[in-house]
Tab-separated table of C-alpha atoms in Angstrom:
chain	number	residue	atom	x	y	z
A	1	UNK	CA	-28.559	20.037	-9.760
A	2	UNK	CA	-24.615	19.328	-9.509
A	3	UNK	CA	-23.174	16.065	-9.530
A	4	UNK	CA	-21.478	15.487	-6.182
A	5	UNK	CA	-19.662	12.502	-7.615
A	6	UNK	CA	-17.665	14.710	-10.150
A	7	UNK	CA	-17.564	11.774	-12.657
A	8	UNK	CA	-16.036	9.444	-9.942
A	9	UNK	CA	-17.696	5.963	-9.451
A	10	UNK	CA	-19.771	6.303	-6.224
A	11	UNK	CA	-22.454	3.393	-6.434
A	12	UNK	CA	-19.959	0.861	-5.461
A	13	UNK	CA	-17.448	1.062	-2.592
A	14	UNK	CA	-13.699	0.673	-2.731
A	15	UNK	CA	-12.013	-2.007	-1.385
A	16	UNK	CA	-10.490	-2.021	2.210
A	17	UNK	CA	-7.056	-1.652	1.079
A	18	UNK	CA	-4.146	-0.742	3.217
A	19	UNK	CA	-1.152	1.160	1.807
A	20	UNK	CA	1.919	0.989	3.662
A	21	UNK	CA	3.431	3.621	1.739
A	22	UNK	CA	1.203	6.188	3.798
A	23	UNK	CA	2.849	5.127	6.886
A	24	UNK	CA	4.906	7.992	7.803
A	25	UNK	CA	7.444	5.771	9.589
A	26	UNK	CA	8.625	4.292	6.362
A	27	UNK	CA	9.834	7.498	4.948
A	28	UNK	CA	13.166	7.617	6.995
A	29	UNK	CA	14.870	4.543	5.483
A	30	UNK	CA	14.097	5.670	1.984
A	31	UNK	CA	15.001	9.135	2.536
A	32	UNK	CA	18.321	8.190	4.363
A	33	UNK	CA	19.092	5.634	1.769
A	34	UNK	CA	18.788	8.408	-0.921
A	35	UNK	CA	20.984	10.824	1.217
A	36	UNK	CA	18.251	13.363	2.157
A	37	UNK	CA	17.077	14.844	5.516
A	38	UNK	CA	13.849	13.362	6.672
A	39	UNK	CA	11.389	15.399	8.765
A	40	UNK	CA	9.608	14.462	11.986
A	41	UNK	CA	5.937	13.954	11.318
A	42	UNK	CA	3.463	15.407	13.880
A	43	UNK	CA	0.640	16.355	11.446
A	44	UNK	CA	-0.568	14.289	8.454
A	45	UNK	CA	-3.465	14.321	5.821
A	46	UNK	CA	-4.688	11.765	3.297
A	47	UNK	CA	-6.742	13.006	0.507
A	48	UNK	CA	-9.169	10.448	-0.877
A	49	UNK	CA	-8.832	7.860	1.849
A	50	UNK	CA	-11.426	5.499	0.464
A	51	UNK	CA	-12.754	3.254	3.249
A	52	UNK	CA	-10.175	5.053	5.479
A	53	UNK	CA	-8.332	1.705	6.688
A	54	UNK	CA	-4.956	3.172	6.116
A	55	UNK	CA	-5.783	6.528	7.834
A	56	UNK	CA	-7.197	4.926	10.816
A	57	UNK	CA	-4.503	2.379	11.316
A	58	UNK	CA	-1.903	5.152	11.035
A	59	UNK	CA	-3.758	7.275	13.536
A	60	UNK	CA	-4.264	4.703	15.960
A	61	UNK	CA	-0.669	3.015	15.773
A	62	UNK	CA	1.203	6.405	16.035
A	63	UNK	CA	1.029	9.803	18.022
A	64	UNK	CA	0.609	11.540	14.669
A	65	UNK	CA	-2.449	13.800	14.261
A	66	UNK	CA	-4.201	12.555	11.069
A	67	UNK	CA	-6.946	14.506	9.021
A	68	UNK	CA	-8.379	13.525	5.652
A	69	UNK	CA	-11.297	13.707	3.394
A	70	UNK	CA	-13.174	11.249	0.986
A	71	UNK	CA	-16.060	12.673	-1.074
A	72	UNK	CA	-18.161	9.522	-0.814
A	73	UNK	CA	-20.227	9.850	2.477
A	74	UNK	CA	-20.667	6.092	2.681
A	75	UNK	CA	-16.854	5.608	2.867
A	76	UNK	CA	-16.410	8.527	5.262
A	77	UNK	CA	-18.989	6.983	7.469
A	78	UNK	CA	-16.923	3.729	7.595
A	79	UNK	CA	-13.728	5.698	8.253
A	80	UNK	CA	-15.458	7.721	11.162
A	81	UNK	CA	-16.641	4.512	12.788
A	82	UNK	CA	-13.109	3.180	12.768
A	83	UNK	CA	-11.721	6.606	14.323
A	84	UNK	CA	-14.524	6.462	16.824
A	85	UNK	CA	-13.619	2.791	17.892
A	86	UNK	CA	-9.801	3.591	18.196
A	87	UNK	CA	-10.387	6.918	19.826
A	88	UNK	CA	-7.657	8.349	18.079
A	89	UNK	CA	-9.084	11.705	17.427
A	90	UNK	CA	-8.497	11.436	13.571
A	91	UNK	CA	-10.461	14.194	11.796
A	92	UNK	CA	-11.996	12.462	8.726
A	93	UNK	CA	-14.398	14.218	6.537
A	94	UNK	CA	-16.751	13.533	3.683
A	95	UNK	CA	-15.917	16.957	2.023
A	96	UNK	CA	-15.068	17.386	-1.788
A	97	UNK	CA	-11.599	18.431	-2.332
A	98	UNK	CA	-12.624	22.058	-3.013
A	99	UNK	CA	-14.547	22.075	0.209
A	100	UNK	CA	-11.860	20.289	2.395
A	101	UNK	CA	-8.913	22.424	0.973
A	102	UNK	CA	-10.841	25.539	1.886
A	103	UNK	CA	-11.260	24.590	5.549
A	104	UNK	CA	-10.095	27.122	8.043
A	105	UNK	CA	-9.713	24.665	10.804
A	106	UNK	CA	-6.818	22.627	9.286
A	107	UNK	CA	-3.320	22.840	10.719
A	108	UNK	CA	-0.231	22.895	8.289
A	109	UNK	CA	0.925	19.504	7.596
A	110	UNK	CA	4.336	17.609	7.688
A	111	UNK	CA	3.014	14.990	5.526
A	112	UNK	CA	0.189	14.851	2.855
A	113	UNK	CA	-0.601	11.651	1.017
A	114	UNK	CA	-2.597	10.723	-2.031
A	115	UNK	CA	-2.758	6.913	-3.114
A	116	UNK	CA	-3.962	6.658	-6.689
A	117	UNK	CA	-6.478	9.273	-6.830
A	118	UNK	CA	-4.482	11.616	-8.943
A	119	UNK	CA	-5.114	9.647	-12.083
A	120	UNK	CA	-8.876	9.541	-11.405
A	121	UNK	CA	-9.790	13.264	-10.802
A	122	UNK	CA	-10.366	16.199	-13.047
A	123	UNK	CA	-7.886	18.749	-13.920
A	124	UNK	CA	-9.965	21.239	-11.752
A	125	UNK	CA	-9.449	19.097	-8.702
A	126	UNK	CA	-5.830	18.513	-9.552
A	127	UNK	CA	-5.342	22.356	-9.340
A	128	UNK	CA	-7.281	22.581	-6.047
A	129	UNK	CA	-5.005	19.831	-4.567
A	130	UNK	CA	-1.695	21.440	-5.827
A	131	UNK	CA	-2.680	24.709	-4.212
A	132	UNK	CA	-3.564	23.030	-0.938
A	133	UNK	CA	0.004	21.424	-1.085
A	134	UNK	CA	1.432	24.864	-1.777
A	135	UNK	CA	-0.285	26.412	1.311
A	136	UNK	CA	-0.560	23.627	3.725
A	137	UNK	CA	2.628	21.490	3.294
A	138	UNK	CA	5.218	22.734	5.877
A	139	UNK	CA	8.654	23.698	4.653
A	140	UNK	CA	10.552	20.414	4.873
A	141	UNK	CA	7.276	18.599	4.676
A	142	UNK	CA	6.772	15.377	2.454
A	143	UNK	CA	4.133	14.806	-0.228
A	144	UNK	CA	3.425	11.111	-0.941
A	145	UNK	CA	1.689	10.495	-4.255
A	146	UNK	CA	1.047	7.654	-6.557
A	147	UNK	CA	-0.415	7.546	-10.068
A	148	UNK	CA	-0.739	5.653	-13.263
A	149	UNK	CA	2.099	6.420	-15.435
A	150	UNK	CA	3.185	6.577	-19.082
A	151	UNK	CA	4.609	4.830	-20.989
A	152	UNK	CA	3.325	1.757	-19.278
A	153	UNK	CA	-0.209	2.464	-19.693
A	154	UNK	CA	-0.019	3.624	-23.402
A	155	UNK	CA	-0.886	0.271	-25.085
A	156	UNK	CA	-3.863	-0.607	-22.740
A	157	UNK	CA	-5.473	3.095	-22.577
A	158	UNK	CA	-7.209	2.554	-25.903
A	159	UNK	CA	-8.880	-0.623	-24.622
A	160	UNK	CA	-9.767	0.966	-21.360
A	161	UNK	CA	-11.423	3.588	-23.189
A	162	UNK	CA	-13.426	1.135	-25.294
A	163	UNK	CA	-14.585	-0.791	-22.298
A	164	UNK	CA	-15.727	2.510	-20.473
A	165	UNK	CA	-17.600	3.502	-23.552
A	166	UNK	CA	-19.274	0.015	-23.604
A	167	UNK	CA	-20.326	0.390	-19.967
A	168	UNK	CA	-21.667	3.822	-20.598
A	169	UNK	CA	-23.517	3.195	-24.012
A	170	UNK	CA	-24.193	-0.609	-23.946
A	171	UNK	CA	-24.336	-1.472	-20.370
A	172	UNK	CA	-27.715	-1.193	-18.463
A	173	UNK	CA	-27.717	1.567	-15.904
A	174	UNK	CA	-30.373	-0.245	-13.862
A	175	UNK	CA	-28.118	-3.358	-13.467
A	176	UNK	CA	-25.356	-1.409	-11.615
A	177	UNK	CA	-21.716	-0.990	-12.246
A	178	UNK	CA	-20.890	-4.597	-11.531
A	179	UNK	CA	-22.985	-5.676	-14.393
A	180	UNK	CA	-21.745	-3.138	-16.646
A	181	UNK	CA	-18.126	-4.083	-15.885
A	182	UNK	CA	-18.782	-7.689	-16.610
A	183	UNK	CA	-20.405	-6.854	-19.808
A	184	UNK	CA	-17.476	-4.627	-20.837
A	185	UNK	CA	-15.041	-7.427	-20.214
A	186	UNK	CA	-17.169	-9.956	-22.112
A	187	UNK	CA	-17.351	-7.503	-24.889
A	188	UNK	CA	-13.575	-7.091	-25.010
A	189	UNK	CA	-12.967	-10.736	-25.217
A	190	UNK	CA	-15.171	-11.231	-28.027
A	191	UNK	CA	-13.679	-8.290	-29.783
A	192	UNK	CA	-10.155	-9.736	-29.420
A	193	UNK	CA	-11.381	-13.083	-30.787
A	194	UNK	CA	-12.014	-11.307	-34.019
A	195	UNK	CA	-8.161	-10.787	-34.117
A	196	UNK	CA	-8.104	-7.108	-34.650
A	197	UNK	CA	-4.932	-5.438	-35.999
A	198	UNK	CA	-4.780	-3.338	-32.745
A	199	UNK	CA	-4.406	-6.672	-30.687
A	200	UNK	CA	-1.747	-8.076	-33.229
A	201	UNK	CA	0.385	-4.887	-32.840
A	202	UNK	CA	-0.127	-5.014	-28.992
A	203	UNK	CA	-0.102	-8.855	-28.237
A	204	UNK	CA	0.007	-8.420	-24.453
A	205	UNK	CA	-3.615	-6.922	-24.478
A	206	UNK	CA	-5.251	-10.346	-24.267
A	207	UNK	CA	-3.390	-11.339	-21.082
A	208	UNK	CA	-4.181	-7.989	-19.638
A	209	UNK	CA	-7.886	-8.553	-20.252
A	210	UNK	CA	-7.639	-12.123	-18.611
A	211	UNK	CA	-6.159	-10.686	-15.568
A	212	UNK	CA	-8.596	-7.915	-15.262
A	213	UNK	CA	-11.311	-10.844	-15.439
A	214	UNK	CA	-10.076	-12.165	-12.262
A	215	UNK	CA	-9.836	-8.879	-10.253
A	216	UNK	CA	-12.222	-7.762	-7.626
A	217	UNK	CA	-15.067	-5.803	-9.299
A	218	UNK	CA	-14.904	-2.979	-6.472
A	219	UNK	CA	-11.355	-2.411	-7.425
A	220	UNK	CA	-11.889	-2.331	-11.369
A	221	UNK	CA	-14.820	0.144	-10.744
A	222	UNK	CA	-12.608	2.744	-9.401
A	223	UNK	CA	-9.313	1.676	-11.192
A	224	UNK	CA	-10.817	1.709	-14.832
A	225	UNK	CA	-14.355	3.019	-14.976
A	226	UNK	CA	-14.256	6.517	-13.628
A	227	UNK	CA	-15.043	9.467	-16.005
A	228	UNK	CA	-11.647	10.976	-15.454
A	229	UNK	CA	-8.746	8.611	-16.033
A	230	UNK	CA	-5.296	10.182	-17.035
A	231	UNK	CA	-1.983	8.378	-16.942
A	232	UNK	CA	0.696	10.850	-16.973
A	233	UNK	CA	4.431	11.041	-17.840
A	234	UNK	CA	6.554	11.817	-14.907
A	235	UNK	CA	7.659	15.184	-16.525
A	236	UNK	CA	3.952	16.237	-17.041
A	237	UNK	CA	3.402	15.529	-13.331
A	238	UNK	CA	6.277	17.528	-12.246
A	239	UNK	CA	4.996	20.338	-14.211
A	240	UNK	CA	1.708	20.068	-12.424
A	241	UNK	CA	3.406	20.192	-8.971
A	242	UNK	CA	5.770	23.082	-9.866
A	243	UNK	CA	3.483	25.811	-8.179
A	244	UNK	CA	3.542	23.831	-4.981
A	245	UNK	CA	7.274	24.365	-4.643
A	246	UNK	CA	8.069	20.648	-4.024
A	247	UNK	CA	11.142	18.782	-5.207
A	248	UNK	CA	11.211	15.128	-6.123
A	249	UNK	CA	13.186	13.189	-3.552
A	250	UNK	CA	12.819	9.358	-4.149
A	251	UNK	CA	10.462	6.405	-4.840
A	252	UNK	CA	8.392	5.243	-2.047
A	253	UNK	CA	8.473	1.711	-3.574
A	254	UNK	CA	11.576	0.292	-1.797
A	255	UNK	CA	12.504	-2.193	-4.639
A	256	UNK	CA	12.755	0.857	-7.107
A	257	UNK	CA	15.926	1.776	-5.006
A	258	UNK	CA	17.676	-1.438	-6.150
A	259	UNK	CA	18.991	-0.978	-9.671
A	260	UNK	CA	20.287	-4.604	-10.035
A	261	UNK	CA	16.712	-6.032	-10.195
A	262	UNK	CA	15.232	-3.467	-12.459
A	263	UNK	CA	17.842	-2.293	-14.911
A	264	UNK	CA	20.474	-4.042	-17.070
A	265	UNK	CA	24.199	-2.978	-16.612
A	266	UNK	CA	23.827	-1.168	-19.787
A	267	UNK	CA	20.907	0.536	-18.850
A	268	UNK	CA	22.408	1.712	-15.617
A	269	UNK	CA	25.476	2.982	-17.343
A	270	UNK	CA	23.185	4.900	-19.726
A	271	UNK	CA	21.331	6.642	-17.087
A	272	UNK	CA	24.358	7.747	-15.056
A	273	UNK	CA	25.542	9.539	-18.252
A	274	UNK	CA	22.249	11.902	-17.999
A	275	UNK	CA	23.128	14.846	-15.918
A	276	UNK	CA	19.511	16.070	-15.012
A	277	UNK	CA	18.005	13.884	-12.345
A	278	UNK	CA	14.402	14.759	-13.477
A	279	UNK	CA	14.980	13.643	-16.971
A	280	UNK	CA	16.752	10.784	-15.760
A	281	UNK	CA	13.572	9.575	-13.972
A	282	UNK	CA	11.657	9.964	-17.324
A	283	UNK	CA	14.201	7.889	-19.213
A	284	UNK	CA	14.016	5.209	-16.432
A	285	UNK	CA	10.294	4.919	-16.751
A	286	UNK	CA	10.824	3.997	-20.465
A	287	UNK	CA	13.380	1.507	-19.675
A	288	UNK	CA	11.117	-0.387	-17.255
A	289	UNK	CA	7.821	0.576	-18.948
A	290	UNK	CA	6.690	2.001	-15.744
A	291	UNK	CA	2.765	1.819	-15.112
A	292	UNK	CA	2.580	3.168	-11.618
A	293	UNK	CA	4.770	5.517	-9.719
A	294	UNK	CA	4.759	5.780	-5.848
A	295	UNK	CA	6.885	8.869	-5.064
A	296	UNK	CA	8.078	11.075	-2.211
A	297	UNK	CA	8.339	14.991	-2.704
A	298	UNK	CA	9.668	17.485	-0.411
A	299	UNK	CA	9.202	21.143	0.006
A	300	UNK	CA	12.699	22.009	0.598
A	301	UNK	CA	14.979	18.876	-0.350
A	302	UNK	CA	18.118	18.979	1.844
A	303	UNK	CA	21.115	16.673	1.361
A	304	UNK	CA	22.843	15.006	4.165
A	305	UNK	CA	26.693	14.909	4.435
A	306	UNK	CA	28.088	11.430	3.964
A	307	UNK	CA	28.884	11.068	7.609
A	308	UNK	CA	25.630	12.291	8.927
A	309	UNK	CA	23.815	9.941	6.488
A	310	UNK	CA	25.792	6.832	7.642
A	311	UNK	CA	25.401	7.573	11.300
A	312	UNK	CA	21.612	8.133	10.808
A	313	UNK	CA	21.316	4.836	8.955
A	314	UNK	CA	23.325	2.939	11.758
A	315	UNK	CA	20.640	4.265	14.116
A	316	UNK	CA	17.718	3.079	11.976
A	317	UNK	CA	15.533	0.484	14.057
A	318	UNK	CA	14.109	-2.417	12.182
A	319	UNK	CA	12.114	-5.681	12.870
A	320	UNK	CA	11.645	-8.827	10.891
A	321	UNK	CA	7.761	-9.226	10.415
A	322	UNK	CA	7.722	-12.483	8.748
A	323	UNK	CA	8.463	-15.878	10.037
A	324	UNK	CA	12.214	-16.728	9.081
A	325	UNK	CA	11.091	-19.959	7.365
A	326	UNK	CA	8.649	-18.261	5.125
A	327	UNK	CA	10.982	-15.886	3.554
A	328	UNK	CA	12.291	-16.783	0.009
A	329	UNK	CA	15.662	-15.457	-1.060
A	330	UNK	CA	14.094	-14.436	-4.452
A	331	UNK	CA	12.891	-10.938	-5.452
A	332	UNK	CA	11.100	-9.612	-8.317
A	333	UNK	CA	11.907	-6.475	-10.232
A	334	UNK	CA	11.307	-5.149	-13.698
A	335	UNK	CA	13.831	-7.545	-14.932
A	336	UNK	CA	12.042	-10.481	-13.533
A	337	UNK	CA	13.000	-12.689	-10.546
A	338	UNK	CA	16.553	-12.444	-9.089
A	339	UNK	CA	18.279	-14.407	-6.246
A	340	UNK	CA	19.551	-12.885	-3.156
A	341	UNK	CA	22.794	-14.022	-1.806
A	342	UNK	CA	22.633	-16.792	0.877
A	343	UNK	CA	25.997	-15.430	2.326
A	344	UNK	CA	24.577	-12.025	2.899
A	345	UNK	CA	20.979	-12.524	3.685
A	346	UNK	CA	21.037	-15.644	5.857
A	347	UNK	CA	23.253	-14.210	8.479
A	348	UNK	CA	21.015	-10.930	8.667
A	349	UNK	CA	17.823	-12.918	8.759
A	350	UNK	CA	19.300	-15.269	11.555
A	351	UNK	CA	20.020	-12.147	13.720
A	352	UNK	CA	16.500	-10.708	13.112
A	353	UNK	CA	14.649	-14.195	13.460
A	354	UNK	CA	13.898	-13.489	17.071
A	355	UNK	CA	11.481	-10.485	16.083
A	356	UNK	CA	13.204	-8.231	18.461
A	357	UNK	CA	14.067	-4.628	17.456
A	358	UNK	CA	17.641	-4.050	16.105
A	359	UNK	CA	19.458	-1.125	14.798
A	360	UNK	CA	21.359	-1.526	11.538
A	361	UNK	CA	24.547	-0.893	13.652
A	362	UNK	CA	23.630	-3.773	15.880
A	363	UNK	CA	23.211	-6.084	12.794
A	364	UNK	CA	26.389	-4.949	11.364
A	365	UNK	CA	28.179	-5.878	14.762
A	366	UNK	CA	26.527	-9.246	14.868
A	367	UNK	CA	27.388	-10.202	11.320
A	368	UNK	CA	30.992	-8.671	10.875
A	369	UNK	CA	32.636	-12.102	11.404
A	370	UNK	CA	30.395	-13.374	8.570
A	371	UNK	CA	32.097	-10.969	5.991
A	372	UNK	CA	29.066	-8.933	5.589
A	373	UNK	CA	29.653	-5.250	5.385
A	374	UNK	CA	27.513	-2.196	5.934
A	375	UNK	CA	26.500	-1.541	2.336
A	376	UNK	CA	25.254	-5.036	2.046
A	377	UNK	CA	23.333	-4.850	5.254
A	378	UNK	CA	21.755	-1.537	4.093
A	379	UNK	CA	20.746	-3.024	0.651
A	380	UNK	CA	19.370	-6.253	2.496
A	381	UNK	CA	17.325	-3.836	4.633
A	382	UNK	CA	15.780	-2.029	1.564
A	383	UNK	CA	15.019	-5.278	-0.264
A	384	UNK	CA	13.520	-6.980	2.833
A	385	UNK	CA	11.383	-3.805	3.459
A	386	UNK	CA	10.423	-3.821	0.003
A	387	UNK	CA	9.236	-7.375	-0.024
A	388	UNK	CA	7.100	-6.707	3.144
A	389	UNK	CA	9.395	-8.938	5.556
A	390	UNK	CA	10.909	-6.062	7.361
A	391	UNK	CA	9.441	-2.786	8.977
A	392	UNK	CA	10.873	0.239	10.553
A	393	UNK	CA	10.216	0.577	14.331
A	394	UNK	CA	9.155	3.700	16.302
A	395	UNK	CA	10.652	4.454	19.736
A	396	UNK	CA	9.200	2.691	22.768
A	397	UNK	CA	7.736	5.872	24.398
A	398	UNK	CA	5.690	6.344	21.205
A	399	UNK	CA	4.622	2.934	21.028
A	400	UNK	CA	3.394	3.024	24.490
A	401	UNK	CA	1.377	6.062	23.993
A	402	UNK	CA	-0.129	4.709	20.826
A	403	UNK	CA	-0.992	1.063	22.117
A	404	UNK	CA	-4.212	2.082	23.822
A	405	UNK	CA	-5.485	3.228	20.565
A	406	UNK	CA	-4.286	0.539	18.473
A	407	UNK	CA	-5.695	-2.163	20.853
A	408	UNK	CA	-9.183	-0.411	20.585
A	409	UNK	CA	-9.218	-0.544	16.886
A	410	UNK	CA	-7.846	-4.039	16.699
A	411	UNK	CA	-10.639	-5.282	19.167
A	412	UNK	CA	-13.258	-3.444	16.888
A	413	UNK	CA	-11.714	-5.011	13.731
A	414	UNK	CA	-11.347	-8.445	15.301
A	415	UNK	CA	-14.963	-8.381	16.340
A	416	UNK	CA	-16.073	-7.340	12.793
A	417	UNK	CA	-14.123	-10.513	11.519
A	418	UNK	CA	-17.016	-12.782	12.934
A	419	UNK	CA	-19.305	-11.679	10.078
A	420	UNK	CA	-16.771	-10.569	7.291
A	421	UNK	CA	-13.272	-10.991	5.954
A	422	UNK	CA	-13.213	-7.763	4.050
A	423	UNK	CA	-10.488	-6.267	6.359
A	424	UNK	CA	-7.253	-8.162	6.596
A	425	UNK	CA	-5.009	-5.857	8.670
A	426	UNK	CA	-4.540	-5.042	12.237
A	427	UNK	CA	-2.649	-2.040	13.596
A	428	UNK	CA	0.916	-2.190	15.192
A	429	UNK	CA	2.168	0.412	17.809
A	430	UNK	CA	5.505	-0.905	17.178
A	431	UNK	CA	5.700	-0.262	13.473
A	432	UNK	CA	3.079	2.622	13.401
A	433	UNK	CA	1.258	0.781	10.606
A	434	UNK	CA	-0.855	-2.153	9.321
A	435	UNK	CA	0.128	-5.870	9.661
A	436	UNK	CA	-1.639	-8.470	7.517
A	437	UNK	CA	-3.997	-10.794	9.320
A	438	UNK	CA	-6.676	-12.824	7.674
A	439	UNK	CA	-10.148	-13.315	9.023
A	440	UNK	CA	-9.365	-16.637	10.550
A	441	UNK	CA	-6.232	-15.362	12.162
A	442	UNK	CA	-8.168	-12.413	13.612
A	443	UNK	CA	-10.834	-14.780	14.862
A	444	UNK	CA	-8.089	-16.888	16.657
A	445	UNK	CA	-7.239	-13.865	18.276
A	446	UNK	CA	-10.706	-13.305	19.309
A	447	UNK	CA	-10.839	-16.803	20.757
A	448	UNK	CA	-7.801	-15.912	22.824
A	449	UNK	CA	-9.218	-12.879	24.116
A	450	UNK	CA	-12.175	-15.049	25.458
A	451	UNK	CA	-9.933	-17.348	27.213
A	452	UNK	CA	-9.397	-19.969	24.742
A	453	UNK	CA	-5.804	-21.249	25.153
A	454	UNK	CA	-5.105	-24.186	22.844
A	455	UNK	CA	-5.167	-24.322	18.992
A	456	UNK	CA	-7.875	-26.854	19.154
A	457	UNK	CA	-10.092	-24.542	21.205
A	458	UNK	CA	-9.678	-21.796	18.816
A	459	UNK	CA	-10.696	-23.857	15.966
A	460	UNK	CA	-13.830	-25.048	17.825
A	461	UNK	CA	-14.551	-21.553	18.555
A	462	UNK	CA	-14.253	-20.405	14.999
A	463	UNK	CA	-16.216	-23.199	13.592
A	464	UNK	CA	-19.270	-22.168	15.807
A	465	UNK	CA	-19.061	-18.581	14.327
A	466	UNK	CA	-19.232	-20.041	10.890
A	467	UNK	CA	-21.799	-22.467	11.621
A	468	UNK	CA	-24.312	-19.856	12.870
A	469	UNK	CA	-23.894	-18.081	9.534
A	470	UNK	CA	-24.157	-21.155	7.388
A	471	UNK	CA	-20.592	-20.850	6.275
A	472	UNK	CA	-17.896	-23.400	5.501
A	473	UNK	CA	-14.104	-23.423	4.724
A	474	UNK	CA	-13.289	-23.364	1.093
A	475	UNK	CA	-9.765	-25.100	0.540
A	476	UNK	CA	-8.092	-25.236	-2.783
A	477	UNK	CA	-11.198	-24.061	-4.672
A	478	UNK	CA	-13.460	-26.785	-2.983
A	479	UNK	CA	-16.034	-26.477	-0.165
A	480	UNK	CA	-15.417	-28.595	2.809
A	481	UNK	CA	-18.630	-30.213	3.616
A	482	UNK	CA	-18.523	-32.200	6.844
A	483	UNK	CA	-17.913	-30.735	10.224
A	484	UNK	CA	-14.826	-33.003	10.731
A	485	UNK	CA	-13.222	-31.818	7.539
A	486	UNK	CA	-13.971	-28.176	8.419
A	487	UNK	CA	-12.529	-28.584	12.070
A	488	UNK	CA	-9.570	-30.457	10.736
A	489	UNK	CA	-8.607	-27.604	8.520
A	490	UNK	CA	-9.291	-24.988	11.162
A	491	UNK	CA	-7.304	-26.872	13.712
A	492	UNK	CA	-4.368	-27.027	11.196
A	493	UNK	CA	-4.572	-23.405	10.536
A	494	UNK	CA	-4.540	-22.620	14.153
A	495	UNK	CA	-1.624	-24.681	14.738
A	496	UNK	CA	0.324	-22.819	12.107
A	497	UNK	CA	-0.859	-19.638	13.357
A	498	UNK	CA	0.501	-20.565	16.854
A	499	UNK	CA	3.696	-21.613	15.478
A	500	UNK	CA	4.407	-18.818	13.096
A	501	UNK	CA	2.072	-15.838	13.229
A	502	UNK	CA	1.348	-15.436	16.916
A	503	UNK	CA	4.997	-14.934	17.935
A	504	UNK	CA	5.159	-12.129	15.477
A	505	UNK	CA	1.934	-10.600	16.503
A	506	UNK	CA	3.141	-10.526	20.005
A	507	UNK	CA	6.482	-8.702	19.135
A	508	UNK	CA	4.193	-6.228	17.248
A	509	UNK	CA	2.182	-5.687	20.368
A	510	UNK	CA	-0.960	-6.748	18.607
A	511	UNK	CA	-1.577	-9.950	20.495
């Protein structure tokens, strides 16, 4: 009998993660900043969608027709439930890659996305996917793909291999993957305590194990303990994609576009002397010890003229999706933490603080008397998008069509929040993507939908939901025991929600 898991962890579900890089509306600013033509996206596909949260949010919050597959039927079932709740007509299957890629009922795609899975599948499946991209990605279409990268994983790869061996050989099959993961971590700590020469040669290994110990076991099962686990050099990855006829466009991780926070002046000068753009990417990975790449590739990369690029950038619509007072003028890159210029960022943030849609041109006009120029506004837009404070905005007509589906999906998710905090995102028809909202924020929205108008009413509403389930608030690692303490904490959270989060959710047409 064949193993339908193909060596992939299937006895524990993946996390309910949301990945904004799969939001096709985010393509445009990255492409325009890099000087490339960005296609309009009508059809999209996600291969290996996990629990399907990203695929469903993007299907519900846009007019793009989404397709996808995840081989795990339990995860595909969750994804199909979400699609059914939204009424978005997303076509989500539990096919293997071989089965899905051979389907005759699929359209050609403007966008194909794979988040992370490339590193965890066999060479056979990689070949199937590359052939699928070659056949089904339209001319001008975009491939988003992320994967574990060398040289960043080079030092930890031997330890990961040893941990996986321990889970397979020493771990008890009957106790499940979580028990085997815990055993492998415990074994690794005991090994490092013996001060092996490997650890002395790689002194950061201990810190890595400590971080792993604190991470979600569902995440670790899929990130570290699959049969196939292959970090890859950028050049090797490019060779794999060669038959698909796609070209590298730019990073999907917006902060990668800002050299100043990732590379020293000497490194920037060194890279500029390298004439080959692909080799330059390989060298850059060594400079920053790249561990994980998130990239856009295009079938038929086309350069914009300088005037077309500038005009398109000025028309780009954006919105502030964080409360003005919560935005730190600090940003982290490969070089560590850097300060953003008060003189540049404060005027821009002040213009955006009302959470209304603005074009870059409108911002430019609003801050010109502050001495802030177009290039600075563009860089700020890239940085603020990369830090999650800013989002691209789709046309009102598109948002209007999407809203009925995003409303249905959000109602379903908010109702589920009564019993679980697993899903911490809602869908916005304004941005075409996901917006973070924790369990209590979702329950405050549920209270509002049932006619509760004041924060104190929302707090009492949520407390009754918790009481029925025997749950209490945990604050700073300690459980609040009394009703009074729980209600006080919930009321405080509700008041902060009303002041800061609710206006943003209204602007995003979620509340």
